[in-house]
Amino acid sequence: MDRTCSGRREFKYLKSIPMNKLLHYLKLAPVFSYFIRVFKKDKDGKYPTSTNLKMMHGINRISIVMFAICIVILIYKLFFRQ
């Protein structure tokens, strides 16, 4: 990290990363497809099922719901409680 004459910080490593690679890491489609896969039952049989996998998805469901509830509570506190 270097400073330029104007006092701005310049990140040289960001300039070396191609824009396509940077956009590749910012894609959110795989994240949302995972949420759909966790909360929706697989009726087609595309994905393998085992007891361990079912338990993992169950724990993930619980953690996602708890996270969403906590985000709602934090937003409520931010806007309605001073």
PDB file of C-alpha atoms in Angstrom:
ATOM      1  CA  MET A   1       0.000   0.000   0.000  1.00  0.00           C
ATOM      2  CA  ASP A   2       1.586   3.249  -1.120  1.00  0.00           C
ATOM      3  CA  ARG A   3       0.530   6.838  -0.708  1.00  0.00           C
ATOM      4  CA  THR A   4       0.272   9.085  -3.717  1.00  0.00           C
ATOM      5  CA  CYS A   5       0.888  12.827  -3.817  1.00  0.00           C
ATOM      6  CA  SER A   6      -2.763  13.556  -3.090  1.00  0.00           C
ATOM      7  CA  GLY A   7      -2.694  11.422   0.069  1.00  0.00           C
ATOM      8  CA  ARG A   8      -4.872   8.651  -1.367  1.00  0.00           C
ATOM      9  CA  ARG A   9      -3.927   5.079  -0.738  1.00  0.00           C
ATOM     10  CA  GLU A  10      -3.129   3.030  -3.764  1.00  0.00           C
ATOM     11  CA  PHE A  11      -3.548  -0.732  -3.677  1.00  0.00           C
ATOM     12  CA  LYS A  12      -1.170  -2.170  -6.238  1.00  0.00           C
ATOM     13  CA  TYR A  13      -2.450  -5.719  -5.861  1.00  0.00           C
ATOM     14  CA  LEU A  14      -5.935  -4.652  -6.989  1.00  0.00           C
ATOM     15  CA  LYS A  15      -4.492  -3.277 -10.214  1.00  0.00           C
ATOM     16  CA  SER A  16      -2.823  -6.593 -10.976  1.00  0.00           C
ATOM     17  CA  ILE A  17      -6.091  -8.586 -10.746  1.00  0.00           C
ATOM     18  CA  PRO A  18      -7.972  -8.728 -14.061  1.00  0.00           C
ATOM     19  CA  MET A  19     -11.538  -7.422 -13.924  1.00  0.00           C
ATOM     20  CA  ASN A  20     -12.996 -10.768 -15.073  1.00  0.00           C
ATOM     21  CA  LYS A  21     -11.390 -12.564 -12.155  1.00  0.00           C
ATOM     22  CA  LEU A  22     -12.654  -9.954  -9.715  1.00  0.00           C
ATOM     23  CA  LEU A  23     -16.201 -10.234 -11.067  1.00  0.00           C
ATOM     24  CA  HIS A  24     -15.950 -14.021 -10.831  1.00  0.00           C
ATOM     25  CA  TYR A  25     -15.455 -13.773  -7.059  1.00  0.00           C
ATOM     26  CA  LEU A  26     -18.390 -11.373  -6.669  1.00  0.00           C
ATOM     27  CA  LYS A  27     -20.992 -13.685  -8.232  1.00  0.00           C
ATOM     28  CA  LEU A  28     -23.773 -14.532  -5.795  1.00  0.00           C
ATOM     29  CA  ALA A  29     -25.709 -17.035  -7.903  1.00  0.00           C
ATOM     30  CA  PRO A  30     -24.033 -20.106  -6.335  1.00  0.00           C
ATOM     31  CA  VAL A  31     -24.900 -18.805  -2.868  1.00  0.00           C
ATOM     32  CA  PHE A  32     -28.594 -18.453  -3.673  1.00  0.00           C
ATOM     33  CA  SER A  33     -28.708 -21.787  -5.471  1.00  0.00           C
ATOM     34  CA  TYR A  34     -27.321 -23.378  -2.292  1.00  0.00           C
ATOM     35  CA  PHE A  35     -30.095 -21.746  -0.226  1.00  0.00           C
ATOM     36  CA  ILE A  36     -32.676 -23.142  -2.613  1.00  0.00           C
ATOM     37  CA  ARG A  37     -31.079 -26.575  -2.424  1.00  0.00           C
ATOM     38  CA  VAL A  38     -31.021 -26.519   1.384  1.00  0.00           C
ATOM     39  CA  PHE A  39     -34.620 -25.409   1.868  1.00  0.00           C
ATOM     40  CA  LYS A  40     -36.201 -27.360  -0.991  1.00  0.00           C
ATOM     41  CA  LYS A  41     -36.607 -31.124  -1.074  1.00  0.00           C
ATOM     42  CA  ASP A  42     -34.818 -32.927  -3.909  1.00  0.00           C
ATOM     43  CA  LYS A  43     -37.554 -34.835  -5.731  1.00  0.00           C
ATOM     44  CA  ASP A  44     -35.558 -35.515  -8.902  1.00  0.00           C
ATOM     45  CA  GLY A  45     -32.748 -37.413  -7.186  1.00  0.00           C
ATOM     46  CA  LYS A  46     -30.025 -35.217  -8.727  1.00  0.00           C
ATOM     47  CA  TYR A  47     -28.052 -34.902  -5.518  1.00  0.00           C
ATOM     48  CA  PRO A  48     -26.744 -37.747  -3.380  1.00  0.00           C
ATOM     49  CA  THR A  49     -28.477 -38.288  -0.059  1.00  0.00           C
ATOM     50  CA  SER A  50     -27.063 -39.761   3.094  1.00  0.00           C
ATOM     51  CA  THR A  51     -27.777 -39.373   6.772  1.00  0.00           C
ATOM     52  CA  ASN A  52     -24.735 -37.163   7.287  1.00  0.00           C
ATOM     53  CA  LEU A  53     -25.722 -34.881   4.414  1.00  0.00           C
ATOM     54  CA  LYS A  54     -29.277 -34.584   5.730  1.00  0.00           C
ATOM     55  CA  MET A  55     -27.988 -33.669   9.180  1.00  0.00           C
ATOM     56  CA  MET A  56     -25.611 -31.086   7.703  1.00  0.00           C
ATOM     57  CA  HIS A  57     -28.415 -29.462   5.695  1.00  0.00           C
ATOM     58  CA  GLY A  58     -30.649 -29.468   8.788  1.00  0.00           C
ATOM     59  CA  ILE A  59     -28.001 -27.668  10.841  1.00  0.00           C
ATOM     60  CA  ASN A  60     -27.457 -25.219   7.976  1.00  0.00           C
ATOM     61  CA  ARG A  61     -31.184 -24.477   7.857  1.00  0.00           C
ATOM     62  CA  ILE A  62     -31.193 -23.705  11.573  1.00  0.00           C
ATOM     63  CA  SER A  63     -28.160 -21.424  11.296  1.00  0.00           C
ATOM     64  CA  ILE A  64     -29.540 -19.569   8.252  1.00  0.00           C
ATOM     65  CA  VAL A  65     -32.866 -18.953  10.001  1.00  0.00           C
ATOM     66  CA  MET A  66     -31.114 -17.791  13.194  1.00  0.00           C
ATOM     67  CA  PHE A  67     -28.905 -15.451  11.158  1.00  0.00           C
ATOM     68  CA  ALA A  68     -31.939 -13.982   9.379  1.00  0.00           C
ATOM     69  CA  ILE A  69     -33.732 -13.445  12.705  1.00  0.00           C
ATOM     70  CA  CYS A  70     -30.666 -11.702  14.149  1.00  0.00           C
ATOM     71  CA  ILE A  71     -30.387  -9.425  11.106  1.00  0.00           C
ATOM     72  CA  VAL A  72     -34.059  -8.460  11.500  1.00  0.00           C
ATOM     73  CA  ILE A  73     -33.512  -7.715  15.206  1.00  0.00           C
ATOM     74  CA  LEU A  74     -30.438  -5.584  14.452  1.00  0.00           C
ATOM     75  CA  ILE A  75     -32.313  -3.624  11.784  1.00  0.00           C
ATOM     76  CA  TYR A  76     -35.195  -3.103  14.226  1.00  0.00           C
ATOM     77  CA  LYS A  77     -32.813  -1.809  16.895  1.00  0.00           C
ATOM     78  CA  LEU A  78     -31.102   0.433  14.384  1.00  0.00           C
ATOM     79  CA  PHE A  79     -34.261   2.145  13.149  1.00  0.00           C
ATOM     80  CA  PHE A  80     -36.742   1.994  16.015  1.00  0.00           C
ATOM     81  CA  ARG A  81     -34.679   2.141  19.187  1.00  0.00           C
ATOM     82  CA  GLN A  82     -32.388   5.041  19.832  1.00  0.00           C
TER      83      GLN A  82
END
